[in-house]
PDB file of C-alpha atoms in Angstrom:
ATOM      1  CA  UNK A  17       7.326  19.179  11.474  1.00 64.00           C
ATOM      2  CA  UNK A  18       8.080  15.254  12.160  1.00 81.00           C
ATOM      3  CA  UNK A  19       5.742  12.437  11.353  1.00 84.00           C
ATOM      4  CA  UNK A  20       3.400  10.665  13.646  1.00 88.00           C
ATOM      5  CA  UNK A  21       4.456   7.336  14.669  1.00 92.00           C
ATOM      6  CA  UNK A  22       2.115   4.396  13.807  1.00 91.00           C
ATOM      7  CA  UNK A  23       1.143   4.191  17.197  1.00 93.00           C
ATOM      8  CA  UNK A  24       0.138   8.174  17.532  1.00 93.00           C
ATOM      9  CA  UNK A  25      -1.330   8.117  14.174  1.00 92.00           C
ATOM     10  CA  UNK A  26      -3.604   4.604  15.358  1.00 92.00           C
ATOM     11  CA  UNK A  27      -4.713   6.533  18.381  1.00 92.00           C
ATOM     12  CA  UNK A  28      -5.337   9.781  16.424  1.00 91.00           C
ATOM     13  CA  UNK A  29      -7.705   7.627  14.183  1.00 92.00           C
ATOM     14  CA  UNK A  30      -9.397   6.092  17.292  1.00 89.00           C
ATOM     15  CA  UNK A  31     -10.360   9.380  18.245  1.00 86.00           C
ATOM     16  CA  UNK A  32     -11.735  10.559  15.133  1.00 84.00           C
ATOM     17  CA  UNK A  33     -13.813   7.273  14.708  1.00 76.00           C
ATOM     18  CA  UNK A  34     -17.704   8.484  15.489  1.00 68.00           C
ATOM     19  CA  UNK A  35     -19.380   6.849  12.650  1.00 62.00           C
ATOM     20  CA  UNK A  36     -16.966   4.197  11.853  1.00 59.00           C
ATOM     21  CA  UNK A  37     -17.298   1.762  14.702  1.00 77.00           C
ATOM     22  CA  UNK A  38     -19.065  -0.651  12.906  1.00 88.00           C
ATOM     23  CA  UNK A  39     -16.452  -3.086  11.592  1.00 91.00           C
ATOM     24  CA  UNK A  40     -18.512  -3.970   8.481  1.00 93.00           C
ATOM     25  CA  UNK A  41     -18.767  -0.146   7.651  1.00 91.00           C
ATOM     26  CA  UNK A  42     -14.705   0.083   7.996  1.00 93.00           C
ATOM     27  CA  UNK A  43     -14.238  -3.241   5.867  1.00 95.00           C
ATOM     28  CA  UNK A  44     -16.010  -1.695   3.147  1.00 95.00           C
ATOM     29  CA  UNK A  45     -14.635   1.757   3.269  1.00 94.00           C
ATOM     30  CA  UNK A  46     -11.255   0.193   3.528  1.00 96.00           C
ATOM     31  CA  UNK A  47     -11.837  -2.033   0.347  1.00 97.00           C
ATOM     32  CA  UNK A  48     -13.354   0.954  -1.331  1.00 97.00           C
ATOM     33  CA  UNK A  49     -10.350   3.337  -0.581  1.00 97.00           C
ATOM     34  CA  UNK A  50      -8.034   0.671  -2.107  1.00 97.00           C
ATOM     35  CA  UNK A  51      -9.962   0.957  -5.025  1.00 98.00           C
ATOM     36  CA  UNK A  52      -9.685   4.879  -5.077  1.00 98.00           C
ATOM     37  CA  UNK A  53      -6.039   4.436  -4.624  1.00 98.00           C
ATOM     38  CA  UNK A  54      -6.038   2.120  -8.120  1.00 97.00           C
ATOM     39  CA  UNK A  55      -8.345   4.458 -10.017  1.00 98.00           C
ATOM     40  CA  UNK A  56      -5.920   7.310  -9.191  1.00 98.00           C
ATOM     41  CA  UNK A  57      -3.135   5.317 -10.339  1.00 97.00           C
ATOM     42  CA  UNK A  58      -4.984   4.412 -13.386  1.00 97.00           C
ATOM     43  CA  UNK A  59      -6.182   8.023 -14.078  1.00 98.00           C
ATOM     44  CA  UNK A  60      -2.571   9.263 -13.887  1.00 97.00           C
ATOM     45  CA  UNK A  61      -1.950   6.856 -16.640  1.00 96.00           C
ATOM     46  CA  UNK A  62      -4.848   7.216 -19.204  1.00 97.00           C
ATOM     47  CA  UNK A  63      -5.797  11.021 -18.302  1.00 97.00           C
ATOM     48  CA  UNK A  64      -2.787  12.627 -17.514  1.00 97.00           C
ATOM     49  CA  UNK A  65      -0.365  10.415 -19.119  1.00 97.00           C
ATOM     50  CA  UNK A  66       2.412  11.140 -16.646  1.00 97.00           C
ATOM     51  CA  UNK A  67       3.483   7.615 -16.289  1.00 97.00           C
ATOM     52  CA  UNK A  68       2.865   4.773 -18.636  1.00 96.00           C
ATOM     53  CA  UNK A  69       2.708   0.939 -18.764  1.00 90.00           C
ATOM     54  CA  UNK A  70       4.538  -1.199 -20.950  1.00 86.00           C
ATOM     55  CA  UNK A  71       3.912  -4.831 -19.406  1.00 78.00           C
ATOM     56  CA  UNK A  72       5.396  -7.958 -21.060  1.00 74.00           C
ATOM     57  CA  UNK A  73       6.651 -11.045 -19.495  1.00 73.00           C
ATOM     58  CA  UNK A  74       9.213 -10.873 -16.967  1.00 71.00           C
ATOM     59  CA  UNK A  75      11.047 -13.948 -18.570  1.00 69.00           C
ATOM     60  CA  UNK A  76      11.691 -15.723 -15.361  1.00 67.00           C
ATOM     61  CA  UNK A  77      12.413 -19.516 -15.466  1.00 70.00           C
ATOM     62  CA  UNK A  78      12.370 -22.164 -12.806  1.00 73.00           C
ATOM     63  CA  UNK A  79      15.944 -22.716 -13.338  1.00 75.00           C
ATOM     64  CA  UNK A  80      16.734 -18.805 -12.845  1.00 68.00           C
ATOM     65  CA  UNK A  81      18.754 -17.875 -10.002  1.00 72.00           C
ATOM     66  CA  UNK A  82      16.904 -15.554  -7.693  1.00 68.00           C
ATOM     67  CA  UNK A  83      19.781 -12.855  -7.961  1.00 69.00           C
ATOM     68  CA  UNK A  84      19.531 -12.903 -11.762  1.00 70.00           C
ATOM     69  CA  UNK A  85      15.578 -12.816 -11.553  1.00 65.00           C
ATOM     70  CA  UNK A  86      15.867  -9.672  -9.287  1.00 63.00           C
ATOM     71  CA  UNK A  87      18.155  -7.698 -11.693  1.00 66.00           C
ATOM     72  CA  UNK A  88      16.118  -8.577 -14.804  1.00 63.00           C
ATOM     73  CA  UNK A  89      12.839  -7.676 -13.221  1.00 67.00           C
ATOM     74  CA  UNK A  90      11.206  -4.460 -14.207  1.00 65.00           C
ATOM     75  CA  UNK A  91       8.409  -2.296 -12.633  1.00 68.00           C
ATOM     76  CA  UNK A  92       6.496  -1.917 -16.040  1.00 82.00           C
ATOM     77  CA  UNK A  93       6.155   1.744 -15.374  1.00 88.00           C
ATOM     78  CA  UNK A  94       7.883   4.595 -17.364  1.00 93.00           C
ATOM     79  CA  UNK A  95       8.000   8.050 -16.565  1.00 96.00           C
ATOM     80  CA  UNK A  96       7.381   9.555 -13.120  1.00 96.00           C
ATOM     81  CA  UNK A  97       4.266  11.054 -11.596  1.00 97.00           C
ATOM     82  CA  UNK A  98       3.786  14.648 -11.915  1.00 98.00           C
ATOM     83  CA  UNK A  99       3.174  16.695  -8.616  1.00 98.00           C
ATOM     84  CA  UNK A 100      -0.668  16.846  -8.789  1.00 98.00           C
ATOM     85  CA  UNK A 101      -1.056  13.026  -9.646  1.00 98.00           C
ATOM     86  CA  UNK A 102       1.472  12.289  -6.747  1.00 98.00           C
ATOM     87  CA  UNK A 103      -0.516  14.281  -4.321  1.00 98.00           C
ATOM     88  CA  UNK A 104      -3.728  12.793  -5.485  1.00 98.00           C
ATOM     89  CA  UNK A 105      -2.316   9.146  -5.084  1.00 98.00           C
ATOM     90  CA  UNK A 106      -0.818  10.313  -1.839  1.00 98.00           C
ATOM     91  CA  UNK A 107      -4.068  11.684  -0.478  1.00 98.00           C
ATOM     92  CA  UNK A 108      -5.786   8.310  -1.561  1.00 98.00           C
ATOM     93  CA  UNK A 109      -3.337   6.206   0.380  1.00 98.00           C
ATOM     94  CA  UNK A 110      -3.652   8.303   3.378  1.00 96.00           C
ATOM     95  CA  UNK A 111      -7.483   7.708   3.452  1.00 96.00           C
ATOM     96  CA  UNK A 112      -6.805   3.690   2.652  1.00 97.00           C
ATOM     97  CA  UNK A 113      -4.222   4.010   5.679  1.00 96.00           C
ATOM     98  CA  UNK A 114      -6.868   5.594   7.659  1.00 95.00           C
ATOM     99  CA  UNK A 115      -9.470   2.823   7.592  1.00 95.00           C
ATOM    100  CA  UNK A 116      -6.404   0.102   7.909  1.00 96.00           C
ATOM    101  CA  UNK A 117      -5.807   1.880  11.177  1.00 95.00           C
ATOM    102  CA  UNK A 118      -9.452   1.790  12.040  1.00 94.00           C
ATOM    103  CA  UNK A 119      -9.604  -1.554  11.160  1.00 95.00           C
ATOM    104  CA  UNK A 120      -6.943  -2.382  13.891  1.00 95.00           C
ATOM    105  CA  UNK A 121      -8.298  -0.282  16.241  1.00 94.00           C
ATOM    106  CA  UNK A 122     -11.855  -2.217  16.283  1.00 93.00           C
ATOM    107  CA  UNK A 123      -9.652  -5.762  16.375  1.00 95.00           C
ATOM    108  CA  UNK A 124      -7.492  -4.410  18.683  1.00 95.00           C
ATOM    109  CA  UNK A 125      -4.437  -5.056  16.508  1.00 97.00           C
ATOM    110  CA  UNK A 126      -1.362  -2.954  16.821  1.00 96.00           C
ATOM    111  CA  UNK A 127      -0.579  -1.321  13.371  1.00 95.00           C
ATOM    112  CA  UNK A 128       3.079  -0.839  14.399  1.00 95.00           C
ATOM    113  CA  UNK A 129       3.180  -4.539  15.504  1.00 96.00           C
ATOM    114  CA  UNK A 130       1.589  -5.494  11.941  1.00 95.00           C
ATOM    115  CA  UNK A 131       4.532  -3.417  10.352  1.00 93.00           C
ATOM    116  CA  UNK A 132       7.305  -4.686  12.661  1.00 93.00           C
ATOM    117  CA  UNK A 133       6.170  -8.259  11.989  1.00 93.00           C
ATOM    118  CA  UNK A 134       6.164  -8.239   8.228  1.00 90.00           C
ATOM    119  CA  UNK A 135       9.493  -6.465   8.234  1.00 90.00           C
ATOM    120  CA  UNK A 136      11.133  -9.666  10.576  1.00 90.00           C
ATOM    121  CA  UNK A 137       9.275 -11.838   7.985  1.00 87.00           C
ATOM    122  CA  UNK A 138      10.805  -9.870   5.159  1.00 83.00           C
ATOM    123  CA  UNK A 139      14.233  -9.808   6.736  1.00 83.00           C
ATOM    124  CA  UNK A 140      14.209 -13.935   7.815  1.00 83.00           C
ATOM    125  CA  UNK A 141      12.510 -14.880   4.466  1.00 70.00           C
ATOM    126  CA  UNK A 142      14.013 -12.337   1.851  1.00 66.00           C
ATOM    127  CA  UNK A 143      13.096 -13.328  -1.618  1.00 57.00           C
ATOM    128  CA  UNK A 144      11.366 -16.490  -0.621  1.00 59.00           C
ATOM    129  CA  UNK A 145       8.947 -14.390   1.157  1.00 52.00           C
ATOM    130  CA  UNK A 146       7.302 -14.003  -2.339  1.00 54.00           C
ATOM    131  CA  UNK A 147       7.134 -17.333  -3.510  1.00 50.00           C
TER     132      UNK A 147
END
């Protein structure tokens, strides 16, 4: 089974929206779903323990060339998500994407276009996109 395109997914969300036609309702549920993603990731660290964080200063300096900074940057994460945590996080991310799609529908914004424009910006600006 192939994955639906962003356009197909956004259309599907639009058909499923009954109670969530209020922009305020969708915005707050999007925020809540984002918090649920963060909570699920935190629980994989604090309850399951399949991943751990070892965060410290990245050691970047103003004079450091960007390619060197990129090579020395770390995710601070150790380990790999277990299948149970991965499934929970994937599910929470799906809900978050649902509400983002619903928000796009209500605001008449194409999710596919959002992704395309962001990809273009990343391609054009490269590392400077994050500064």
